[in-house]
mmCIF file of N, CA and C in Angstrom:
data_model
loop_
_atom_site.group_PDB
_atom_site.id
_atom_site.type_symbol
_atom_site.label_atom_id
_atom_site.label_comp_id
_atom_site.label_asym_id
_atom_site.label_seq_id
_atom_site.Cartn_x
_atom_site.Cartn_y
_atom_site.Cartn_z
ATOM 1 N N MET A 618 -6.442 -9.413 -13.422
ATOM 2 C CA MET A 618 -8.068 -9.981 -13.813
ATOM 3 C C MET A 618 -9.013 -9.917 -13.120
ATOM 4 N N ALA A 619 -10.189 -9.536 -13.236
ATOM 5 C CA ALA A 619 -11.103 -9.175 -12.192
ATOM 6 C C ALA A 619 -11.712 -10.603 -11.436
ATOM 7 N N GLY A 620 -11.517 -10.224 -10.198
ATOM 8 C CA GLY A 620 -12.295 -11.139 -9.254
ATOM 9 C C GLY A 620 -11.142 -12.431 -8.537
ATOM 10 N N ARG A 621 -9.883 -12.274 -9.362
ATOM 11 C CA ARG A 621 -8.625 -13.212 -8.627
ATOM 12 C C ARG A 621 -7.692 -12.099 -7.217
ATOM 13 N N ALA A 622 -7.669 -12.936 -6.178
ATOM 14 C CA ALA A 622 -7.148 -12.028 -5.213
ATOM 15 C C ALA A 622 -5.779 -12.822 -5.435
ATOM 16 N N ASN A 623 -4.471 -12.109 -4.896
ATOM 17 C CA ASN A 623 -3.178 -12.823 -4.848
ATOM 18 C C ASN A 623 -2.816 -12.228 -3.309
ATOM 19 N N VAL A 624 -1.944 -13.257 -2.743
ATOM 20 C CA VAL A 624 -1.826 -13.014 -1.469
ATOM 21 C C VAL A 624 -0.188 -12.023 -1.672
ATOM 22 N N VAL A 625 0.398 -11.018 -1.337
ATOM 23 C CA VAL A 625 1.456 -10.591 -1.314
ATOM 24 C C VAL A 625 2.037 -10.220 0.376
ATOM 25 N N GLN A 626 3.346 -10.820 0.203
ATOM 26 C CA GLN A 626 3.822 -10.223 1.298
ATOM 27 C C GLN A 626 5.343 -9.466 1.150
ATOM 28 N N ALA A 627 5.242 -8.227 1.502
ATOM 29 C CA ALA A 627 6.793 -7.532 1.698
ATOM 30 C C ALA A 627 6.512 -7.194 3.204
ATOM 31 N N PRO A 628 7.903 -6.907 3.485
ATOM 32 C CA PRO A 628 8.507 -6.433 4.904
ATOM 33 C C PRO A 628 8.329 -4.943 4.802
ATOM 34 N N ILE A 629 8.221 -4.182 5.800
ATOM 35 C CA ILE A 629 8.697 -2.653 5.952
ATOM 36 C C ILE A 629 8.682 -2.687 7.541
ATOM 37 N N ARG A 630 9.566 -1.266 7.780
ATOM 38 C CA ARG A 630 9.350 -0.640 9.126
ATOM 39 C C ARG A 630 8.510 0.047 9.248
ATOM 40 N N GLY A 631 8.274 -0.140 10.728
ATOM 41 C CA GLY A 631 7.264 0.348 11.598
ATOM 42 C C GLY A 631 5.574 0.738 10.631
ATOM 43 N N GLU A 632 5.238 -0.850 10.686
ATOM 44 C CA GLU A 632 3.800 -0.935 9.916
ATOM 45 C C GLU A 632 2.654 -0.877 11.151
ATOM 46 N N PRO A 633 1.951 0.067 10.608
ATOM 47 C CA PRO A 633 1.136 0.601 11.951
ATOM 48 C C PRO A 633 0.094 -0.710 12.219
ATOM 49 N N GLY A 634 -0.809 -0.621 12.930
ATOM 50 C CA GLY A 634 -1.397 -1.542 13.518
ATOM 51 C C GLY A 634 -2.614 -1.713 12.314
ATOM 52 N N GLY A 635 -3.090 -3.242 12.515
ATOM 53 C CA GLY A 635 -4.357 -3.316 11.433
ATOM 54 C C GLY A 635 -4.383 -3.741 10.146
ATOM 55 N N VAL A 636 -3.350 -3.515 9.328
ATOM 56 C CA VAL A 636 -2.266 -4.045 8.286
ATOM 57 C C VAL A 636 -1.833 -5.494 8.293
ATOM 58 N N SER A 637 -2.442 -6.154 7.680
ATOM 59 C CA SER A 637 -2.299 -7.697 7.771
ATOM 60 C C SER A 637 -1.231 -7.799 6.322
ATOM 61 N N ARG A 638 -0.142 -8.388 6.693
ATOM 62 C CA ARG A 638 0.314 -9.008 5.790
ATOM 63 C C ARG A 638 -0.414 -9.954 4.745
ATOM 64 N N GLU A 639 -0.932 -11.199 5.500
ATOM 65 C CA GLU A 639 -1.845 -12.159 4.558
ATOM 66 C C GLU A 639 -2.798 -11.889 4.021
ATOM 67 N N GLU A 640 -3.853 -10.481 4.001
ATOM 68 C CA GLU A 640 -4.584 -10.343 2.957
ATOM 69 C C GLU A 640 -4.931 -10.792 1.861
ATOM 70 N N PRO A 641 -5.790 -11.085 1.101
ATOM 71 C CA PRO A 641 -6.071 -11.437 -0.561
ATOM 72 C C PRO A 641 -5.835 -10.119 -1.055
ATOM 73 N N LYS A 642 -5.367 -9.605 -2.562
ATOM 74 C CA LYS A 642 -5.294 -8.514 -2.967
ATOM 75 C C LYS A 642 -5.697 -8.255 -3.856
ATOM 76 N N GLN A 643 -6.273 -7.261 -4.305
ATOM 77 C CA GLN A 643 -6.952 -6.757 -5.744
ATOM 78 C C GLN A 643 -6.233 -5.608 -5.859
ATOM 79 N N GLN A 644 -6.450 -5.490 -7.579
ATOM 80 C CA GLN A 644 -5.801 -4.558 -8.528
ATOM 81 C C GLN A 644 -6.686 -3.780 -8.290
ATOM 82 N N PHE A 645 -6.050 -2.004 -8.378
ATOM 83 C CA PHE A 645 -6.872 -1.194 -9.065
ATOM 84 C C PHE A 645 -6.260 -0.080 -9.514
ATOM 85 N N ASN A 646 -6.670 0.938 -10.418
ATOM 86 C CA ASN A 646 -5.702 1.896 -10.997
ATOM 87 C C ASN A 646 -5.859 3.185 -10.216
ATOM 88 N N VAL A 647 -4.875 4.079 -10.269
ATOM 89 C CA VAL A 647 -4.761 5.362 -10.014
ATOM 90 C C VAL A 647 -4.015 6.168 -10.614
ATOM 91 N N TYR A 648 -4.296 7.467 -10.791
ATOM 92 C CA TYR A 648 -3.933 8.750 -11.748
ATOM 93 C C TYR A 648 -3.134 9.412 -10.623
ATOM 94 N N LEU A 649 -2.140 9.648 -10.517
ATOM 95 C CA LEU A 649 -1.003 10.235 -9.504
ATOM 96 C C LEU A 649 0.032 10.980 -10.436
ATOM 97 N N PRO A 650 0.279 12.436 -10.133
ATOM 98 C CA PRO A 650 1.914 13.399 -10.998
ATOM 99 C C PRO A 650 2.762 12.062 -11.000
ATOM 100 N N PRO A 651 3.573 12.350 -11.838
ATOM 101 C CA PRO A 651 4.911 11.544 -11.815
ATOM 102 C C PRO A 651 5.762 11.842 -11.209
ATOM 103 N N ALA A 652 5.811 13.044 -10.450
ATOM 104 C CA ALA A 652 6.667 13.038 -9.430
ATOM 105 C C ALA A 652 6.431 12.182 -8.183
ATOM 106 N N LEU A 653 5.410 12.062 -7.505
ATOM 107 C CA LEU A 653 4.630 11.484 -6.619
ATOM 108 C C LEU A 653 4.964 10.141 -6.936
ATOM 109 N N ILE A 654 4.657 9.665 -8.157
ATOM 110 C CA ILE A 654 5.066 8.279 -8.382
ATOM 111 C C ILE A 654 6.692 7.976 -7.888
ATOM 112 N N ARG A 655 7.434 8.971 -8.915
ATOM 113 C CA ARG A 655 8.916 8.674 -8.765
ATOM 114 C C ARG A 655 9.399 8.808 -7.239
ATOM 115 N N ARG A 656 8.236 9.468 -6.545
ATOM 116 C CA ARG A 656 9.409 9.317 -4.872
ATOM 117 C C ARG A 656 8.661 8.348 -4.264
ATOM 118 N N ALA A 657 7.864 7.652 -4.769
ATOM 119 C CA ALA A 657 7.013 6.862 -3.802
ATOM 120 C C ALA A 657 7.844 5.206 -4.305
ATOM 121 N N LYS A 658 8.039 5.368 -5.358
ATOM 122 C CA LYS A 658 8.732 4.112 -5.853
ATOM 123 C C LYS A 658 10.656 4.040 -5.094
ATOM 124 N N HIS A 659 11.305 5.722 -5.331
ATOM 125 C CA HIS A 659 12.222 5.421 -4.576
ATOM 126 C C HIS A 659 12.244 5.314 -2.631
ATOM 127 N N ALA A 660 11.134 5.299 -2.314
ATOM 128 C CA ALA A 660 10.679 5.434 -0.731
ATOM 129 C C ALA A 660 10.574 3.574 -0.689
ATOM 130 N N ALA A 661 10.153 3.357 -1.710
ATOM 131 C CA ALA A 661 9.728 1.936 -1.463
ATOM 132 C C ALA A 661 11.363 1.107 -1.477
ATOM 133 N N VAL A 662 12.153 1.106 -2.353
ATOM 134 C CA VAL A 662 13.560 1.208 -2.889
ATOM 135 C C VAL A 662 13.903 0.971 -0.984
ATOM 136 N N ASP A 663 13.792 2.369 -0.879
ATOM 137 C CA ASP A 663 14.925 2.725 0.160
ATOM 138 C C ASP A 663 14.630 2.130 1.442
ATOM 139 N N HIS A 664 13.405 1.307 1.735
ATOM 140 C CA HIS A 664 12.781 0.987 2.743
ATOM 141 C C HIS A 664 12.505 -0.647 2.470
ATOM 142 N N GLY A 665 12.939 -1.324 1.673
ATOM 143 C CA GLY A 665 13.010 -2.629 1.168
ATOM 144 C C GLY A 665 11.657 -3.004 0.638
ATOM 145 N N THR A 666 10.714 -2.462 0.614
ATOM 146 C CA THR A 666 9.551 -2.939 0.486
ATOM 147 C C THR A 666 9.190 -2.796 -0.991
ATOM 148 N N SER A 667 7.823 -3.256 -1.644
ATOM 149 C CA SER A 667 7.474 -3.114 -2.831
ATOM 150 C C SER A 667 6.712 -1.913 -2.955
ATOM 151 N N LEU A 668 6.099 -1.267 -4.070
ATOM 152 C CA LEU A 668 5.646 0.070 -3.969
ATOM 153 C C LEU A 668 3.936 -0.176 -3.443
ATOM 154 N N SER A 669 3.586 -1.101 -3.851
ATOM 155 C CA SER A 669 2.215 -1.970 -3.105
ATOM 156 C C SER A 669 2.326 -1.576 -2.260
ATOM 157 N N ARG A 670 2.907 -2.354 -1.376
ATOM 158 C CA ARG A 670 3.037 -2.469 0.359
ATOM 159 C C ARG A 670 3.020 -1.194 0.605
ATOM 160 N N LEU A 671 3.836 -0.096 0.279
ATOM 161 C CA LEU A 671 4.122 1.159 0.412
ATOM 162 C C LEU A 671 3.174 2.107 0.707
ATOM 163 N N VAL A 672 2.489 1.662 -0.776
ATOM 164 C CA VAL A 672 1.317 2.828 -1.045
ATOM 165 C C VAL A 672 -0.309 1.955 0.047
ATOM 166 N N GLU A 673 0.049 0.367 0.055
ATOM 167 C CA GLU A 673 -1.110 0.243 1.313
ATOM 168 C C GLU A 673 -1.152 0.837 2.988
ATOM 169 N N LEU A 674 0.233 0.651 2.952
ATOM 170 C CA LEU A 674 0.716 1.276 4.520
ATOM 171 C C LEU A 674 0.172 2.902 4.503
ATOM 172 N N ALA A 675 0.605 3.723 3.445
ATOM 173 C CA ALA A 675 0.458 5.047 3.603
ATOM 174 C C ALA A 675 -0.804 5.395 3.538
ATOM 175 N N LEU A 676 -1.828 4.732 2.530
ATOM 176 C CA LEU A 676 -3.029 4.912 2.527
ATOM 177 C C LEU A 676 -3.843 4.808 3.897
ATOM 178 N N ASP A 677 -3.562 3.482 4.304
ATOM 179 C CA ASP A 677 -3.928 3.251 5.673
ATOM 180 C C ASP A 677 -4.013 3.694 6.842
ATOM 181 N N ALA A 678 -2.559 4.542 6.922
ATOM 182 C CA ALA A 678 -2.310 5.599 8.029
ATOM 183 C C ALA A 678 -3.007 6.346 7.916
ATOM 184 N N HIS A 679 -3.335 7.767 6.591
ATOM 185 C CA HIS A 679 -3.940 8.300 6.593
ATOM 186 C C HIS A 679 -5.541 8.046 6.509
ATOM 187 N N LEU A 680 -6.274 6.940 6.243
ATOM 188 C CA LEU A 680 -7.712 6.580 6.295
ATOM 189 C C LEU A 680 -7.736 6.639 8.365
ATOM 190 N N GLU A 681 -6.571 6.136 8.371
ATOM 191 C CA GLU A 681 -6.696 6.038 10.362
ATOM 192 C C GLU A 681 -6.919 7.611 10.892
ATOM 193 N N ARG A 682 -6.206 8.333 9.952
ATOM 194 C CA ARG A 682 -5.954 9.835 10.703
ATOM 195 C C ARG A 682 -7.221 10.729 10.641
ATOM 196 N N LEU A 683 -7.710 10.060 9.145
ATOM 197 C CA LEU A 683 -9.191 10.851 8.782
ATOM 198 C C LEU A 683 -10.323 10.235 9.686
ATOM 199 N N GLY A 684 -10.059 8.641 10.816
ATOM 200 C CA GLY A 684 -11.361 8.183 11.090
ATOM 201 C C GLY A 684 -12.220 7.301 10.666
ATOM 202 N N ALA A 685 -11.612 6.912 9.125
ATOM 203 C CA ALA A 685 -12.271 6.219 8.589
ATOM 204 C C ALA A 685 -12.782 4.402 9.250
ATOM 205 N N GLN A 686 -13.873 3.941 9.147
ATOM 206 C CA GLN A 686 -13.507 2.766 9.619
ATOM 207 C C GLN A 686 -12.460 1.608 9.284
ATOM 208 N N PRO A 687 -12.004 1.044 10.196
ATOM 209 C CA PRO A 687 -11.014 0.087 10.487
ATOM 210 C C PRO A 687 -11.131 -1.115 8.993
ATOM 211 N N ARG A 688 -10.351 -1.677 9.235
ATOM 212 C CA ARG A 688 -10.734 -3.028 7.567
ATOM 213 C C ARG A 688 -11.956 -3.961 8.507
ATOM 214 N N GLN A 689 -12.425 -4.438 7.898
ATOM 215 C CA GLN A 689 -13.047 -5.654 8.712
ATOM 216 C C GLN A 689 -12.408 -7.324 8.371
#
């Protein structure tokens, strides 16, 4: 549903700085190769977290490496 934000918490080891567990969440769709999705799902299970949390952390870490502006 557009406009609704959920608060989602999921633990994961080695969280980078700047990622808060209690931020409102918003859903969006991305299209990825099926093999990458499978790898991500397995990694999430292996690390005891959700796929959403794993993708959030990976994207945040990648944006930091690119020098993108941190979250407000």
